[in-house]
Structures are given as C-alpha cells and as structure tokens.
C-alpha cells in the first residue's frame, strides 16, 4: 500500500504479532481455498468498466470461527491481511500468490477476540459489532455500530490490547439507527484535499431528507457531511484512491431479487462539512456474478503503481452464503 508507508509497516507488525498463539482464546484456522477464475458466471470476460478481474477465492473451514468478515486491509507487499469480524474478532493471515501475483490460497489464518476498555472480550455481539477498520500510523481504528464508536487500538499489538481511546464521532448519537451505524472508516491520502483526515460513513443512518450521515472525524475541516442514498443500496465499506477520490462499496438485498453489489466513486474534493456528495457508479453486479454479501473494500498499489481493489464478503455464518475474496485491477485513472 504505497500511499501510507507508515500504515503499511504497522500492518506488517500487526500481522506478525497476531500470528503466534499468544492468547488462550486465540485460534489458528485451517482454510480451504477454491479458485474463482471468472467473475461473471458462465463468461470468460475480465473487463467490467474500469475494473479488470484478477481472481478470487472462496474460503471454507471446518472451524466455525471463519465467517462474518466485515473489513479487510492488505500490507504493502499485498501478501498479508488484517481485518475485523462483526462478531467481535480480529482476523489475520497471508495470501499465497502465483507467478502473475494472483491469489491462489490463504494460510496462517488466525482469529483473536477484540478487547474492550476492561481488557476483556464479550460474547454479546452488540458490544463489539465491528464493521470498519483502517490503519493510521501506529494505530488501528475500528468502527462499531449498535454501541456506536470508533475505537483506537495500538498497532503493535491490537489482538492483545484494549483500546487507548475513541475518536469523537461528530454525528450526534441520536442520529444513529441501531445496526445501521458507522459502516466504513477510511484515512484520506496525505496529499489529498483532506490531508490525512479520518472519514466515516454510516450504513443507513439517514437525515430528514433521506441522505446518509457521514463525517470527517479529524483535522481542521472536521464535521458532518452527507452522502446521497440511492435505495435499495446501503453502504458497507469504502477506501480512498491515491488521488483522493473515495470508492464506496454498497449492497442491496431482497427476497425477490437476491443480493446486489455496486461501487460508487465520490469526488474527494467535494467531501466537506455540510456538503451532500454523490458519484458515478463504476461497478454494479448481481447474482449473475461471483458475489455474496460484500462487506469489505481495500485499495492498494503495487510497486509498479497499479491500483488494486480487494473485496471480502460476510457470510453471516450461514450455510447459504459464502466467504469470498475478490481482487480487481482498477483502471479508472490510467491514461
């Protein structure tokens, strides 16, 4: 992740520290990986607008701890990953890649409970409903809904540490809706107009005009803004492109139409206090594609300057859903 060298270095430390079994309640999980070689079912098409499908994995395990993955962040070399589960756990591991740098498997997968201010985990999901995660220097920021907050964990040992504090949310707590709270937390590039600020977007906490509450949580321009909602889609995650624009991951679900996913690109220069932002839909899919309940999105850049978008799904621990890792090369800014 070339855009945040400090954060990328911190992620390498985090994954290394989560890898040893240092806690009695931490577990290593054997993962089976099935290759997803085509994104559109029944087609060998690789280009989808500005996205080029690189490859994917369907993950499974006999261990029930696998699942509920709601956010993911990759290391600078794009080999390691860290994420949170909305059941109140960290997860971490390593990607095996082939000669073309396509994902072919997952190993060293570890799960560890997220600790509260008392240094203890909880089996009450509403207390640790982790939905978003991002690296900021030597800190890991995690957004939670239900008990709405953005907690700060030390990057040198998040799986064995209680939070060191929380970020002011800017959005009044009375405006959050149950489990429709802060779904995405991101850090803007230092070179962007937001200059490294932390930005958070709710899933479906709506203002009186039906728009989505969002906020700049840090920096001189902190305050509330709004994202245009386009029903039936709701926000599930997001991350900034190197140029400062924001990619928002959204999903829809209905019994009649099943699951759908889309990605919207928001002009980063429009993100500001009091503003209503909207953007072009740059990818939209349904169950005719290899998707499920897509919850997490991460933007990374390789050593050649190529931009990649990695997505992860939340299976809700249901036998009817899948744990997916999907990867695309993003061509939207290439000349």
mmCIF file of C-alpha atoms in Angstrom:
data_model
loop_
_atom_site.group_PDB
_atom_site.id
_atom_site.type_symbol
_atom_site.label_atom_id
_atom_site.label_comp_id
_atom_site.label_asym_id
_atom_site.label_seq_id
_atom_site.Cartn_x
_atom_site.Cartn_y
_atom_site.Cartn_z
ATOM 1 C CA UNK A 1 0.000 0.000 0.000
ATOM 2 C CA UNK A 2 2.286 2.685 -1.345
ATOM 3 C CA UNK A 3 0.067 5.567 -0.253
ATOM 4 C CA UNK A 4 0.622 5.106 3.509
ATOM 5 C CA UNK A 5 4.093 3.702 4.150
ATOM 6 C CA UNK A 6 3.773 4.097 7.917
ATOM 7 C CA UNK A 7 0.424 2.331 7.989
ATOM 8 C CA UNK A 8 1.703 -0.429 5.731
ATOM 9 C CA UNK A 9 4.678 -1.009 8.005
ATOM 10 C CA UNK A 10 2.391 -1.083 11.009
ATOM 11 C CA UNK A 11 0.217 -3.699 9.316
ATOM 12 C CA UNK A 12 3.212 -5.973 8.848
ATOM 13 C CA UNK A 13 3.901 -5.705 12.584
ATOM 14 C CA UNK A 14 0.243 -6.347 13.431
ATOM 15 C CA UNK A 15 0.015 -9.499 11.355
ATOM 16 C CA UNK A 16 3.280 -10.771 12.811
ATOM 17 C CA UNK A 17 2.001 -10.209 16.330
ATOM 18 C CA UNK A 18 -1.368 -11.810 15.664
ATOM 19 C CA UNK A 19 0.256 -14.861 14.086
ATOM 20 C CA UNK A 20 1.725 -16.524 17.231
ATOM 21 C CA UNK A 21 -0.788 -18.146 19.560
ATOM 22 C CA UNK A 22 -0.180 -15.751 22.415
ATOM 23 C CA UNK A 23 -3.672 -15.933 23.912
ATOM 24 C CA UNK A 24 -5.560 -18.940 25.207
ATOM 25 C CA UNK A 25 -8.693 -17.719 23.385
ATOM 26 C CA UNK A 26 -6.947 -17.116 20.055
ATOM 27 C CA UNK A 27 -7.193 -19.831 17.414
ATOM 28 C CA UNK A 28 -5.456 -20.890 14.222
ATOM 29 C CA UNK A 29 -7.844 -21.991 11.491
ATOM 30 C CA UNK A 30 -7.227 -24.356 8.612
ATOM 31 C CA UNK A 31 -8.587 -22.724 5.473
ATOM 32 C CA UNK A 32 -9.649 -24.411 2.249
ATOM 33 C CA UNK A 33 -9.473 -22.157 -0.809
ATOM 34 C CA UNK A 34 -11.365 -22.673 -4.046
ATOM 35 C CA UNK A 35 -10.190 -20.604 -7.005
ATOM 36 C CA UNK A 36 -12.665 -18.244 -8.631
ATOM 37 C CA UNK A 37 -11.282 -17.817 -12.129
ATOM 38 C CA UNK A 38 -14.139 -15.861 -13.728
ATOM 39 C CA UNK A 39 -16.218 -13.091 -12.200
ATOM 40 C CA UNK A 40 -19.276 -13.236 -14.444
ATOM 41 C CA UNK A 41 -20.969 -16.616 -14.217
ATOM 42 C CA UNK A 42 -20.638 -18.562 -17.480
ATOM 43 C CA UNK A 43 -18.362 -15.982 -19.112
ATOM 44 C CA UNK A 44 -14.603 -15.541 -19.516
ATOM 45 C CA UNK A 45 -14.997 -11.745 -19.589
ATOM 46 C CA UNK A 46 -12.340 -9.978 -17.484
ATOM 47 C CA UNK A 47 -13.094 -6.281 -18.035
ATOM 48 C CA UNK A 48 -16.032 -4.671 -16.238
ATOM 49 C CA UNK A 49 -15.956 -0.957 -16.897
ATOM 50 C CA UNK A 50 -12.893 0.399 -15.112
ATOM 51 C CA UNK A 51 -12.336 -2.892 -13.265
ATOM 52 C CA UNK A 52 -10.281 -5.819 -14.528
ATOM 53 C CA UNK A 53 -10.955 -9.044 -12.636
ATOM 54 C CA UNK A 54 -7.673 -10.547 -11.425
ATOM 55 C CA UNK A 55 -9.003 -13.511 -9.464
ATOM 56 C CA UNK A 56 -10.760 -14.634 -6.348
ATOM 57 C CA UNK A 57 -11.078 -17.245 -3.639
ATOM 58 C CA UNK A 58 -13.960 -18.922 -1.897
ATOM 59 C CA UNK A 59 -12.852 -19.718 1.651
ATOM 60 C CA UNK A 60 -14.209 -22.501 3.828
ATOM 61 C CA UNK A 61 -13.225 -24.303 7.016
ATOM 62 C CA UNK A 62 -14.456 -26.954 9.396
ATOM 63 C CA UNK A 63 -13.812 -24.380 12.132
ATOM 64 C CA UNK A 64 -16.920 -22.299 12.857
ATOM 65 C CA UNK A 65 -14.770 -19.257 13.684
ATOM 66 C CA UNK A 66 -14.404 -18.483 9.974
ATOM 67 C CA UNK A 67 -17.021 -16.007 8.806
ATOM 68 C CA UNK A 68 -18.604 -12.611 9.453
ATOM 69 C CA UNK A 69 -15.641 -10.775 7.865
ATOM 70 C CA UNK A 70 -16.674 -7.132 7.585
ATOM 71 C CA UNK A 71 -13.443 -5.264 6.746
ATOM 72 C CA UNK A 72 -10.009 -6.050 5.325
ATOM 73 C CA UNK A 73 -6.697 -4.213 4.851
ATOM 74 C CA UNK A 74 -3.673 -5.541 2.947
ATOM 75 C CA UNK A 75 0.019 -4.976 3.662
ATOM 76 C CA UNK A 76 2.377 -3.030 1.394
ATOM 77 C CA UNK A 77 3.514 -6.164 -0.453
ATOM 78 C CA UNK A 78 -0.124 -7.282 -0.783
ATOM 79 C CA UNK A 79 0.762 -10.631 0.803
ATOM 80 C CA UNK A 80 -0.673 -10.203 4.318
ATOM 81 C CA UNK A 81 -4.035 -9.035 5.548
ATOM 82 C CA UNK A 82 -5.770 -7.876 8.714
ATOM 83 C CA UNK A 83 -9.479 -7.429 9.269
ATOM 84 C CA UNK A 84 -12.360 -7.442 11.713
ATOM 85 C CA UNK A 85 -15.420 -9.650 12.038
ATOM 86 C CA UNK A 86 -18.752 -8.211 13.098
ATOM 87 C CA UNK A 87 -18.918 -10.928 15.753
ATOM 88 C CA UNK A 88 -16.168 -9.116 17.676
ATOM 89 C CA UNK A 89 -12.929 -10.662 16.390
ATOM 90 C CA UNK A 90 -9.744 -9.705 14.608
ATOM 91 C CA UNK A 91 -8.586 -11.957 11.796
ATOM 92 C CA UNK A 92 -5.223 -12.046 10.061
ATOM 93 C CA UNK A 93 -3.357 -14.202 7.593
ATOM 94 C CA UNK A 94 -1.263 -14.463 4.460
ATOM 95 C CA UNK A 95 -2.197 -14.737 0.799
ATOM 96 C CA UNK A 96 -0.412 -17.219 -1.430
ATOM 97 C CA UNK A 97 0.061 -15.800 -4.929
ATOM 98 C CA UNK A 98 1.175 -17.330 -8.241
ATOM 99 C CA UNK A 99 3.740 -16.031 -10.753
ATOM 100 C CA UNK A 100 1.206 -13.495 -12.061
ATOM 101 C CA UNK A 101 0.586 -12.322 -8.474
ATOM 102 C CA UNK A 102 -2.945 -13.742 -8.473
ATOM 103 C CA UNK A 103 -4.381 -15.082 -5.213
ATOM 104 C CA UNK A 104 -4.279 -18.879 -5.053
ATOM 105 C CA UNK A 105 -4.695 -19.608 -1.336
ATOM 106 C CA UNK A 106 -4.744 -18.427 2.267
ATOM 107 C CA UNK A 107 -2.535 -19.624 5.116
ATOM 108 C CA UNK A 108 -1.542 -18.669 8.667
ATOM 109 C CA UNK A 109 -5.145 -17.610 9.325
ATOM 110 C CA UNK A 110 -5.608 -16.545 12.944
ATOM 111 C CA UNK A 111 -8.578 -15.206 14.875
ATOM 112 C CA UNK A 112 -8.406 -13.258 18.143
ATOM 113 C CA UNK A 113 -11.166 -11.506 20.156
ATOM 114 C CA UNK A 114 -11.422 -7.728 20.137
ATOM 115 C CA UNK A 115 -10.989 -6.443 23.683
ATOM 116 C CA UNK A 116 -12.974 -3.722 25.402
ATOM 117 C CA UNK A 117 -11.900 -0.967 27.761
ATOM 118 C CA UNK A 118 -11.779 -3.503 30.596
ATOM 119 C CA UNK A 119 -9.291 -5.628 28.634
ATOM 120 C CA UNK A 120 -11.868 -8.383 28.184
ATOM 121 C CA UNK A 121 -13.778 -9.762 25.174
ATOM 122 C CA UNK A 122 -17.546 -10.128 25.191
ATOM 123 C CA UNK A 123 -19.952 -12.704 23.800
ATOM 124 C CA UNK A 124 -22.597 -10.010 23.423
ATOM 125 C CA UNK A 125 -22.443 -9.154 19.707
ATOM 126 C CA UNK A 126 -23.989 -5.725 20.134
ATOM 127 C CA UNK A 127 -20.989 -4.576 22.189
ATOM 128 C CA UNK A 128 -18.401 -5.479 19.530
ATOM 129 C CA UNK A 129 -20.250 -5.245 16.212
ATOM 130 C CA UNK A 130 -17.104 -4.237 14.289
ATOM 131 C CA UNK A 131 -17.882 -3.018 10.770
ATOM 132 C CA UNK A 132 -14.925 -0.949 9.547
ATOM 133 C CA UNK A 133 -11.180 -0.869 10.118
ATOM 134 C CA UNK A 134 -8.250 1.212 8.915
ATOM 135 C CA UNK A 135 -4.580 1.799 9.756
ATOM 136 C CA UNK A 136 -3.430 5.265 10.809
ATOM 137 C CA UNK A 137 0.288 5.411 11.580
ATOM 138 C CA UNK A 138 0.872 3.325 14.714
ATOM 139 C CA UNK A 139 -2.856 2.989 15.400
ATOM 140 C CA UNK A 140 -5.677 0.755 14.214
ATOM 141 C CA UNK A 141 -9.089 2.408 14.067
ATOM 142 C CA UNK A 142 -12.202 0.223 14.307
ATOM 143 C CA UNK A 143 -15.753 1.464 13.754
ATOM 144 C CA UNK A 144 -18.583 -0.237 15.638
ATOM 145 C CA UNK A 145 -22.337 0.001 15.268
ATOM 146 C CA UNK A 146 -25.107 -0.622 17.819
ATOM 147 C CA UNK A 147 -22.746 0.697 20.523
ATOM 148 C CA UNK A 148 -21.645 3.417 18.118
ATOM 149 C CA UNK A 149 -17.986 4.436 18.304
ATOM 150 C CA UNK A 150 -14.584 4.470 16.577
ATOM 151 C CA UNK A 151 -12.050 2.936 18.953
ATOM 152 C CA UNK A 152 -8.283 3.288 18.733
ATOM 153 C CA UNK A 153 -6.017 0.255 19.227
ATOM 154 C CA UNK A 154 -2.212 0.218 19.306
ATOM 155 C CA UNK A 155 -0.808 -1.129 16.054
ATOM 156 C CA UNK A 156 1.965 -3.038 17.790
ATOM 157 C CA UNK A 157 -0.461 -5.489 19.472
ATOM 158 C CA UNK A 158 -4.144 -4.949 18.632
ATOM 159 C CA UNK A 159 -5.075 -8.572 19.292
ATOM 160 C CA UNK A 160 -3.799 -8.381 22.844
ATOM 161 C CA UNK A 161 -4.695 -4.818 23.827
ATOM 162 C CA UNK A 162 -7.635 -2.778 24.986
ATOM 163 C CA UNK A 163 -8.473 0.458 23.161
ATOM 164 C CA UNK A 164 -6.430 3.508 24.062
ATOM 165 C CA UNK A 165 -9.274 5.874 23.301
ATOM 166 C CA UNK A 166 -12.003 6.780 20.834
ATOM 167 C CA UNK A 167 -12.440 9.410 18.135
ATOM 168 C CA UNK A 168 -15.204 11.999 18.523
ATOM 169 C CA UNK A 169 -17.938 10.954 16.080
ATOM 170 C CA UNK A 170 -19.111 14.476 15.095
ATOM 171 C CA UNK A 171 -22.508 12.932 14.218
ATOM 172 C CA UNK A 172 -24.932 13.163 17.183
ATOM 173 C CA UNK A 173 -25.541 9.740 18.724
ATOM 174 C CA UNK A 174 -29.284 10.332 18.430
ATOM 175 C CA UNK A 175 -28.936 10.218 14.638
ATOM 176 C CA UNK A 176 -27.575 6.645 14.519
ATOM 177 C CA UNK A 177 -30.009 3.837 13.737
ATOM 178 C CA UNK A 178 -29.453 0.555 15.663
ATOM 179 C CA UNK A 179 -27.328 -1.680 13.485
ATOM 180 C CA UNK A 180 -27.242 0.882 10.663
ATOM 181 C CA UNK A 181 -24.427 2.925 12.212
ATOM 182 C CA UNK A 182 -20.827 3.572 11.183
ATOM 183 C CA UNK A 183 -20.093 1.012 8.493
ATOM 184 C CA UNK A 184 -16.955 2.437 6.889
ATOM 185 C CA UNK A 185 -13.889 4.216 8.250
ATOM 186 C CA UNK A 186 -11.089 5.454 5.991
ATOM 187 C CA UNK A 187 -7.985 7.638 6.082
ATOM 188 C CA UNK A 188 -7.554 10.113 3.229
ATOM 189 C CA UNK A 189 -4.153 10.334 1.484
ATOM 190 C CA UNK A 190 -1.851 12.971 2.958
ATOM 191 C CA UNK A 191 -1.573 14.593 -0.468
ATOM 192 C CA UNK A 192 -5.336 14.977 -0.885
ATOM 193 C CA UNK A 193 -7.513 17.950 -0.008
ATOM 194 C CA UNK A 194 -8.450 16.150 3.235
ATOM 195 C CA UNK A 195 -4.763 15.800 4.154
ATOM 196 C CA UNK A 196 -4.849 12.504 6.040
ATOM 197 C CA UNK A 197 -8.168 13.068 7.814
ATOM 198 C CA UNK A 198 -10.245 10.151 9.112
ATOM 199 C CA UNK A 199 -13.592 9.861 7.327
ATOM 200 C CA UNK A 200 -16.531 7.674 8.400
ATOM 201 C CA UNK A 201 -19.772 6.835 6.592
ATOM 202 C CA UNK A 202 -22.832 5.195 8.149
ATOM 203 C CA UNK A 203 -24.686 2.289 6.597
ATOM 204 C CA UNK A 204 -28.178 3.752 6.672
ATOM 205 C CA UNK A 205 -28.452 6.387 9.383
ATOM 206 C CA UNK A 206 -30.451 8.955 7.411
ATOM 207 C CA UNK A 207 -31.146 12.651 7.787
ATOM 208 C CA UNK A 208 -34.595 14.195 7.305
ATOM 209 C CA UNK A 209 -34.000 14.296 3.540
ATOM 210 C CA UNK A 210 -33.209 10.593 3.360
ATOM 211 C CA UNK A 211 -29.465 11.078 2.865
ATOM 212 C CA UNK A 212 -26.725 9.139 4.646
ATOM 213 C CA UNK A 213 -24.937 10.649 7.632
ATOM 214 C CA UNK A 214 -21.143 10.788 7.251
ATOM 215 C CA UNK A 215 -18.376 12.765 8.932
ATOM 216 C CA UNK A 216 -14.794 13.960 8.778
ATOM 217 C CA UNK A 217 -13.643 12.887 12.229
ATOM 218 C CA UNK A 218 -10.222 14.578 12.443
ATOM 219 C CA UNK A 219 -8.353 17.581 11.108
ATOM 220 C CA UNK A 220 -9.213 21.251 10.654
ATOM 221 C CA UNK A 221 -12.211 20.510 8.393
ATOM 222 C CA UNK A 222 -13.899 18.002 10.730
ATOM 223 C CA UNK A 223 -17.662 17.894 10.841
ATOM 224 C CA UNK A 224 -20.748 16.290 9.328
ATOM 225 C CA UNK A 225 -21.487 15.836 5.635
ATOM 226 C CA UNK A 226 -23.991 13.645 3.799
ATOM 227 C CA UNK A 227 -23.910 11.005 1.083
ATOM 228 C CA UNK A 228 -26.758 10.738 -1.396
ATOM 229 C CA UNK A 229 -28.640 7.468 -0.847
ATOM 230 C CA UNK A 230 -29.930 5.517 -3.820
ATOM 231 C CA UNK A 231 -32.378 2.895 -2.496
ATOM 232 C CA UNK A 232 -32.239 -0.048 -2.168
ATOM 233 C CA UNK A 233 -28.437 0.224 -1.797
ATOM 234 C CA UNK A 234 -26.733 0.749 1.571
ATOM 235 C CA UNK A 235 -23.061 1.481 2.334
ATOM 236 C CA UNK A 236 -20.889 -1.409 3.576
ATOM 237 C CA UNK A 237 -17.307 -0.050 3.258
ATOM 238 C CA UNK A 238 -15.001 2.306 1.413
ATOM 239 C CA UNK A 239 -11.450 3.422 0.814
ATOM 240 C CA UNK A 240 -9.622 6.277 -0.868
ATOM 241 C CA UNK A 241 -7.913 6.080 -4.241
ATOM 242 C CA UNK A 242 -4.371 7.504 -4.427
ATOM 243 C CA UNK A 243 -5.705 10.729 -5.987
ATOM 244 C CA UNK A 244 -8.044 11.350 -3.034
ATOM 245 C CA UNK A 245 -11.338 10.200 -4.546
ATOM 246 C CA UNK A 246 -13.424 7.827 -2.444
ATOM 247 C CA UNK A 247 -14.680 4.401 -3.533
ATOM 248 C CA UNK A 248 -17.837 3.412 -1.624
ATOM 249 C CA UNK A 249 -18.923 -0.228 -1.555
ATOM 250 C CA UNK A 250 -22.704 -0.710 -1.378
ATOM 251 C CA UNK A 251 -25.077 -3.678 -1.356
ATOM 252 C CA UNK A 252 -28.747 -4.437 -1.752
ATOM 253 C CA UNK A 253 -30.829 -7.452 -0.811
ATOM 254 C CA UNK A 254 -34.403 -8.576 -1.336
ATOM 255 C CA UNK A 255 -36.130 -11.932 -1.383
ATOM 256 C CA UNK A 256 -37.346 -11.261 -4.926
ATOM 257 C CA UNK A 257 -34.043 -10.060 -6.463
ATOM 258 C CA UNK A 258 -31.401 -11.543 -4.169
ATOM 259 C CA UNK A 259 -28.086 -9.806 -3.476
ATOM 260 C CA UNK A 260 -26.568 -6.999 -5.494
ATOM 261 C CA UNK A 261 -23.315 -5.047 -5.160
ATOM 262 C CA UNK A 262 -22.042 -1.796 -6.539
ATOM 263 C CA UNK A 263 -19.130 0.611 -6.143
ATOM 264 C CA UNK A 264 -19.592 4.356 -6.350
ATOM 265 C CA UNK A 265 -16.747 6.842 -6.923
ATOM 266 C CA UNK A 266 -17.034 10.088 -4.939
ATOM 267 C CA UNK A 267 -15.035 13.194 -5.840
ATOM 268 C CA UNK A 268 -12.807 13.664 -2.779
ATOM 269 C CA UNK A 269 -12.642 17.434 -3.248
ATOM 270 C CA UNK A 270 -16.410 17.587 -2.647
ATOM 271 C CA UNK A 271 -16.170 15.997 0.806
ATOM 272 C CA UNK A 272 -16.651 18.814 3.272
ATOM 273 C CA UNK A 273 -18.783 19.970 6.183
ATOM 274 C CA UNK A 274 -22.416 20.432 5.197
ATOM 275 C CA UNK A 275 -21.964 19.064 1.689
ATOM 276 C CA UNK A 276 -24.120 16.429 0.016
ATOM 277 C CA UNK A 277 -21.925 14.170 -2.117
ATOM 278 C CA UNK A 278 -22.778 11.694 -4.837
ATOM 279 C CA UNK A 279 -20.788 9.945 -7.528
ATOM 280 C CA UNK A 280 -20.699 7.766 -10.590
ATOM 281 C CA UNK A 281 -21.460 4.061 -10.222
ATOM 282 C CA UNK A 282 -18.288 2.430 -11.560
ATOM 283 C CA UNK A 283 -19.274 -1.212 -10.967
ATOM 284 C CA UNK A 284 -22.661 -2.864 -10.428
ATOM 285 C CA UNK A 285 -23.404 -6.594 -10.251
ATOM 286 C CA UNK A 286 -25.991 -9.117 -9.123
ATOM 287 C CA UNK A 287 -26.118 -12.877 -8.527
ATOM 288 C CA UNK A 288 -25.117 -13.425 -12.144
ATOM 289 C CA UNK A 289 -21.625 -12.658 -10.833
ATOM 290 C CA UNK A 290 -19.430 -14.222 -8.172
ATOM 291 C CA UNK A 291 -20.638 -12.078 -5.300
ATOM 292 C CA UNK A 292 -22.289 -12.560 -1.935
ATOM 293 C CA UNK A 293 -22.844 -10.184 0.979
ATOM 294 C CA UNK A 294 -19.886 -7.959 0.062
ATOM 295 C CA UNK A 295 -18.823 -6.074 3.206
ATOM 296 C CA UNK A 296 -15.180 -5.002 2.967
ATOM 297 C CA UNK A 297 -13.131 -3.000 0.443
ATOM 298 C CA UNK A 298 -9.445 -2.095 0.377
ATOM 299 C CA UNK A 299 -7.449 -0.072 -2.168
ATOM 300 C CA UNK A 300 -3.770 -0.927 -2.586
ATOM 301 C CA UNK A 301 -0.993 -0.007 -5.003
ATOM 302 C CA UNK A 302 1.823 -2.293 -6.152
ATOM 303 C CA UNK A 303 5.436 -1.346 -6.805
ATOM 304 C CA UNK A 304 4.579 -0.566 -10.442
ATOM 305 C CA UNK A 305 1.920 1.934 -9.473
ATOM 306 C CA UNK A 306 -1.006 -0.313 -10.431
ATOM 307 C CA UNK A 307 -4.099 0.213 -8.293
ATOM 308 C CA UNK A 308 -5.989 -2.812 -6.959
ATOM 309 C CA UNK A 309 -9.338 -3.157 -5.219
ATOM 310 C CA UNK A 310 -9.829 -6.135 -2.888
ATOM 311 C CA UNK A 311 -13.293 -7.133 -1.648
ATOM 312 C CA UNK A 312 -14.354 -9.511 1.127
ATOM 313 C CA UNK A 313 -17.795 -10.925 1.925
ATOM 314 C CA UNK A 314 -19.597 -11.589 5.206
ATOM 315 C CA UNK A 315 -21.321 -14.985 5.200
ATOM 316 C CA UNK A 316 -23.271 -14.232 8.392
ATOM 317 C CA UNK A 317 -22.245 -17.756 9.482
ATOM 318 C CA UNK A 318 -24.949 -19.084 7.167
ATOM 319 C CA UNK A 319 -24.647 -22.282 5.125
ATOM 320 C CA UNK A 320 -26.463 -20.420 2.351
ATOM 321 C CA UNK A 321 -23.728 -17.792 1.993
ATOM 322 C CA UNK A 322 -20.030 -17.760 1.104
ATOM 323 C CA UNK A 323 -16.759 -16.224 2.325
ATOM 324 C CA UNK A 324 -15.306 -14.591 -0.777
ATOM 325 C CA UNK A 325 -12.094 -12.699 -1.515
ATOM 326 C CA UNK A 326 -12.172 -10.895 -4.865
ATOM 327 C CA UNK A 327 -9.466 -8.803 -6.480
ATOM 328 C CA UNK A 328 -9.593 -6.310 -9.341
ATOM 329 C CA UNK A 329 -7.119 -4.037 -11.049
ATOM 330 C CA UNK A 330 -8.633 -0.559 -11.137
ATOM 331 C CA UNK A 331 -8.060 1.185 -14.454
ATOM 332 C CA UNK A 332 -10.119 4.295 -13.870
ATOM 333 C CA UNK A 333 -7.168 6.682 -13.661
ATOM 334 C CA UNK A 334 -4.944 5.117 -16.316
ATOM 335 C CA UNK A 335 -4.308 7.203 -19.417
#
